[in-house]
Amino acid sequence: MQTQSIAAKTGMGTVELAVTDANRALRFYRDYVGLRPLPSDGPELRLGAAGRELVVLQPGVEHPVMPRTSGLYHLAIVVPDRRELARVIGRLAGLRWEQYPTDHVMTKANYLWDPDGNGIEIYTESPEDGTMGFANGTFVAYDKEGNPRSGRDPIDLDELLSHLHEEDKLDEPMPAGTRMGHVHLHVADVGASLRFYHNLVGFDVMGHVPGTGFVSA
């Protein structure tokens, strides 16, 4: 049983990733994702937004990520608004990088993978569009009119891209206010993992549906 909850102010910090090719990974996170290099005293590559460190790349592994094995499912970077999400999607489209813009109602998200197979979500919060959560052991989402939604619909790209200004440059880096939102993990046993993160680490369980569990401070 849980003895004490982790501090409510606990938040996300830097995420470190193992990569096979340092130069390739640097180009991807700089030119495609939109992060900027930060000073580093070692072989690792540090990147962030407006001086805030978000990702550290650790070169030297021999093989890329093996799909559907225990470990990182994705890291999730939060951008301040729809305009910045539109900039990311527009930039990736121009560079012809595979991406999956998705409407989660309370967030607007974009999914992609880096050259080593590390998953990335880039999203902005949109609580004004509706709600999402858990009820009776399942995930539920409703738009602002109360209509049920899947929470996995494609984004209305015409609406999203309308937030870009005519003078906006797609290669502008991620701005101040960008932060690391969360990580999702592949695990071998959801129940055992929930017990570990809840009972031992102290996270609160936010929801649990078959095959998936969510914890948070």
CSV table of C-alpha atoms in Angstrom, one decimal:
chain,number,residue,atom,x,y,z
A,1,MET,CA,0.0,0.0,0.0
A,2,GLN,CA,1.1,3.6,-0.6
A,3,THR,CA,2.5,5.3,2.4
A,4,GLN,CA,2.9,8.8,1.2
A,5,SER,CA,2.2,10.7,-2.0
A,6,ILE,CA,5.1,12.2,-3.9
A,7,ALA,CA,5.3,16.0,-3.6
A,8,ALA,CA,2.5,17.7,-5.6
A,9,LYS,CA,5.0,20.1,-7.2
A,10,THR,CA,7.0,17.2,-8.7
A,11,GLY,CA,7.5,17.9,-12.4
A,12,MET,CA,9.3,16.6,-15.5
A,13,GLY,CA,12.9,17.4,-16.1
A,14,THR,CA,15.3,16.5,-18.8
A,15,VAL,CA,14.9,13.2,-20.7
A,16,GLU,CA,18.0,11.4,-21.8
A,17,LEU,CA,18.1,9.3,-24.9
A,18,ALA,CA,20.6,6.7,-26.2
A,19,VAL,CA,21.4,7.3,-29.9
A,20,THR,CA,23.5,5.5,-32.5
A,21,ASP,CA,24.7,8.5,-34.5
A,22,ALA,CA,25.4,11.7,-32.6
A,23,ASN,CA,25.5,14.0,-35.7
A,24,ARG,CA,22.3,12.5,-37.2
A,25,ALA,CA,20.5,12.8,-33.9
A,26,LEU,CA,21.6,16.4,-33.4
A,27,ARG,CA,20.4,17.4,-36.9
A,28,PHE,CA,17.0,15.8,-36.2
A,29,TYR,CA,16.3,17.4,-32.8
A,30,ARG,CA,17.6,20.7,-34.0
A,31,ASP,CA,16.3,21.0,-37.6
A,32,TYR,CA,13.2,18.8,-37.4
A,33,VAL,CA,11.9,19.0,-33.8
A,34,GLY,CA,13.1,22.6,-33.3
A,35,LEU,CA,15.3,22.4,-30.2
A,36,ARG,CA,18.6,24.3,-29.9
A,37,PRO,CA,22.0,23.0,-28.8
A,38,LEU,CA,23.1,24.0,-25.3
A,39,PRO,CA,26.7,23.9,-23.8
A,40,SER,CA,28.0,20.5,-22.8
A,41,ASP,CA,31.3,19.5,-21.1
A,42,GLY,CA,31.2,15.9,-22.3
A,43,PRO,CA,30.3,13.7,-25.3
A,44,GLU,CA,26.6,14.1,-24.6
A,45,LEU,CA,24.6,16.5,-26.6
A,46,ARG,CA,22.2,18.9,-24.7
A,47,LEU,CA,19.3,20.6,-26.3
A,48,GLY,CA,16.5,22.8,-25.2
A,49,ALA,CA,14.2,25.7,-25.8
A,50,ALA,CA,15.1,29.3,-24.9
A,51,GLY,CA,17.9,28.0,-22.7
A,52,ARG,CA,15.8,25.4,-20.8
A,53,GLU,CA,17.3,22.0,-21.2
A,54,LEU,CA,14.8,19.3,-22.4
A,55,VAL,CA,16.7,16.5,-24.0
A,56,VAL,CA,20.2,15.0,-23.6
A,57,LEU,CA,21.4,12.7,-26.4
A,58,GLN,CA,23.9,10.0,-25.2
A,59,PRO,CA,25.7,8.6,-28.3
A,60,GLY,CA,27.4,5.3,-28.5
A,61,VAL,CA,24.7,2.6,-28.5
A,62,GLU,CA,25.1,0.0,-31.4
A,63,HIS,CA,21.4,-0.6,-32.2
A,64,PRO,CA,18.3,1.5,-32.5
A,65,VAL,CA,15.2,1.0,-30.4
A,66,MET,CA,13.6,-2.4,-30.7
A,67,PRO,CA,9.8,-1.9,-31.2
A,68,ARG,CA,7.5,-3.0,-28.4
A,69,THR,CA,10.1,-3.8,-25.8
A,70,SER,CA,10.3,-2.4,-22.3
A,71,GLY,CA,11.5,1.2,-22.1
A,72,LEU,CA,10.5,4.5,-23.5
A,73,TYR,CA,7.3,4.7,-25.5
A,74,HIS,CA,7.5,8.4,-26.0
A,75,LEU,CA,8.6,11.6,-24.5
A,76,ALA,CA,6.2,14.5,-24.7
A,77,ILE,CA,7.1,18.1,-25.3
A,78,VAL,CA,4.5,20.8,-24.6
A,79,VAL,CA,4.6,24.0,-26.7
A,80,PRO,CA,2.8,27.1,-25.6
A,81,ASP,CA,0.0,27.4,-28.1
A,82,ARG,CA,-1.6,26.1,-31.4
A,83,ARG,CA,0.5,28.5,-33.4
A,84,GLU,CA,3.7,26.8,-32.3
A,85,LEU,CA,2.2,23.3,-32.8
A,86,ALA,CA,1.2,24.4,-36.3
A,87,ARG,CA,4.8,25.6,-36.9
A,88,VAL,CA,6.2,22.2,-35.9
A,89,ILE,CA,3.7,20.3,-38.2
A,90,GLY,CA,4.4,22.6,-41.1
A,91,ARG,CA,8.1,22.3,-40.7
A,92,LEU,CA,7.9,18.5,-40.6
A,93,ALA,CA,5.6,18.4,-43.6
A,94,GLY,CA,8.1,20.5,-45.5
A,95,LEU,CA,10.9,18.2,-44.6
A,96,ARG,CA,8.7,15.2,-45.5
A,97,TRP,CA,9.1,13.5,-42.1
A,98,GLU,CA,6.3,11.0,-41.1
A,99,GLN,CA,4.0,12.4,-38.5
A,100,TYR,CA,0.6,11.8,-37.0
A,101,PRO,CA,-1.3,14.9,-35.9
A,102,THR,CA,-4.0,13.8,-33.4
A,103,ASP,CA,-6.9,15.6,-31.6
A,104,HIS,CA,-7.1,14.4,-28.0
A,105,VAL,CA,-9.8,17.1,-27.3
A,106,MET,CA,-8.0,18.6,-24.2
A,107,THR,CA,-4.8,18.5,-26.1
A,108,LYS,CA,-3.8,18.8,-29.8
A,109,ALA,CA,-0.8,16.4,-30.4
A,110,ASN,CA,1.6,15.3,-33.0
A,111,TYR,CA,3.4,12.0,-33.0
A,112,LEU,CA,6.7,11.1,-34.7
A,113,TRP,CA,9.8,9.0,-34.2
A,114,ASP,CA,13.4,10.0,-34.3
A,115,PRO,CA,16.0,8.2,-36.5
A,116,ASP,CA,16.7,5.7,-33.7
A,117,GLY,CA,13.0,4.9,-33.1
A,118,ASN,CA,12.5,6.9,-30.0
A,119,GLY,CA,8.9,8.1,-29.8
A,120,ILE,CA,8.1,11.8,-29.6
A,121,GLU,CA,4.8,13.6,-28.8
A,122,ILE,CA,4.7,17.4,-29.3
A,123,TYR,CA,1.5,18.9,-28.1
A,124,THR,CA,-0.3,22.0,-26.8
A,125,GLU,CA,-3.1,22.1,-24.2
A,126,SER,CA,-6.7,22.9,-25.4
A,127,PRO,CA,-9.0,22.4,-22.4
A,128,GLU,CA,-11.5,24.8,-23.9
A,129,ASP,CA,-12.4,22.2,-26.5
A,130,GLY,CA,-13.8,19.6,-24.0
A,131,THR,CA,-12.8,17.0,-21.4
A,132,MET,CA,-11.3,13.6,-21.3
A,133,GLY,CA,-10.8,11.0,-18.5
A,134,PHE,CA,-11.8,7.6,-17.3
A,135,ALA,CA,-15.2,6.1,-16.5
A,136,ASN,CA,-16.2,2.5,-15.8
A,137,GLY,CA,-12.8,1.2,-16.7
A,138,THR,CA,-12.6,2.9,-20.1
A,139,PHE,CA,-11.2,6.1,-21.6
A,140,VAL,CA,-13.9,8.8,-22.4
A,141,ALA,CA,-13.7,12.1,-24.2
A,142,TYR,CA,-16.4,14.8,-24.8
A,143,ASP,CA,-16.2,17.9,-26.9
A,144,LYS,CA,-17.4,21.3,-25.5
A,145,GLU,CA,-21.0,20.6,-26.6
A,146,GLY,CA,-21.0,17.3,-24.6
A,147,ASN,CA,-20.8,15.1,-27.6
A,148,PRO,CA,-18.7,11.9,-27.2
A,149,ARG,CA,-15.4,11.8,-29.1
A,150,SER,CA,-12.8,9.1,-29.6
A,151,GLY,CA,-10.0,11.3,-28.3
A,152,ARG,CA,-8.0,10.0,-31.2
A,153,ASP,CA,-9.4,11.9,-34.2
A,154,PRO,CA,-7.2,13.5,-36.8
A,155,ILE,CA,-6.5,17.2,-36.1
A,156,ASP,CA,-8.4,19.7,-38.3
A,157,LEU,CA,-5.2,20.9,-40.1
A,158,ASP,CA,-6.9,23.7,-41.9
A,159,GLU,CA,-8.0,25.2,-38.6
A,160,LEU,CA,-4.7,24.5,-36.9
A,161,LEU,CA,-2.5,26.0,-39.7
A,162,SER,CA,-4.7,29.1,-39.7
A,163,HIS,CA,-3.0,30.1,-36.4
A,164,LEU,CA,0.3,30.7,-38.4
A,165,HIS,CA,0.9,34.3,-39.4
A,166,GLU,CA,1.9,35.1,-43.0
A,167,GLU,CA,5.4,36.3,-41.8
A,168,ASP,CA,6.0,33.2,-39.6
A,169,LYS,CA,9.1,31.2,-40.4
A,170,LEU,CA,8.7,27.4,-40.1
A,171,ASP,CA,12.4,27.0,-39.1
A,172,GLU,CA,12.1,29.1,-36.0
A,173,PRO,CA,13.1,27.2,-32.9
A,174,MET,CA,10.7,26.2,-30.1
A,175,PRO,CA,10.0,29.3,-28.0
A,176,ALA,CA,10.2,30.2,-24.3
A,177,GLY,CA,7.5,28.3,-22.4
A,178,THR,CA,8.2,25.0,-24.1
A,179,ARG,CA,8.6,22.3,-21.5
A,180,MET,CA,8.7,18.5,-21.0
A,181,GLY,CA,5.2,17.4,-20.3
A,182,HIS,CA,5.4,13.6,-19.6
A,183,VAL,CA,6.8,10.3,-20.7
A,184,HIS,CA,5.0,7.1,-21.5
A,185,LEU,CA,6.7,3.8,-21.0
A,186,HIS,CA,6.4,0.3,-22.5
A,187,VAL,CA,6.2,-2.2,-19.6
A,188,ALA,CA,5.9,-5.9,-19.3
A,189,ASP,CA,3.2,-5.9,-16.6
A,190,VAL,CA,0.9,-2.9,-16.2
A,191,GLY,CA,-0.4,-4.0,-12.8
A,192,ALA,CA,3.1,-4.6,-11.4
A,193,SER,CA,4.3,-1.2,-12.8
A,194,LEU,CA,1.3,0.6,-11.3
A,195,ARG,CA,2.0,-0.9,-7.9
A,196,PHE,CA,5.7,0.1,-8.2
A,197,TYR,CA,5.1,3.7,-9.2
A,198,HIS,CA,2.1,4.2,-6.8
A,199,ASN,CA,3.2,2.2,-3.7
A,200,LEU,CA,6.9,2.8,-3.8
A,201,VAL,CA,7.6,5.9,-5.8
A,202,GLY,CA,4.4,7.7,-4.5
A,203,PHE,CA,2.7,8.8,-7.7
A,204,ASP,CA,-1.1,8.9,-7.7
A,205,VAL,CA,-3.0,6.6,-10.1
A,206,MET,CA,-5.0,8.9,-12.5
A,207,GLY,CA,-6.6,6.1,-14.5
A,208,HIS,CA,-6.3,2.4,-15.4
A,209,VAL,CA,-7.9,0.7,-18.4
A,210,PRO,CA,-6.9,-2.7,-19.9
A,211,GLY,CA,-3.3,-2.6,-21.0
A,212,THR,CA,-2.7,1.0,-19.9
A,213,GLY,CA,-2.2,2.9,-16.6
A,214,PHE,CA,-1.6,6.6,-15.9
A,215,VAL,CA,0.2,8.0,-12.8
A,216,SER,CA,1.0,11.6,-11.9
A,217,ALA,CA,2.1,13.7,-9.0
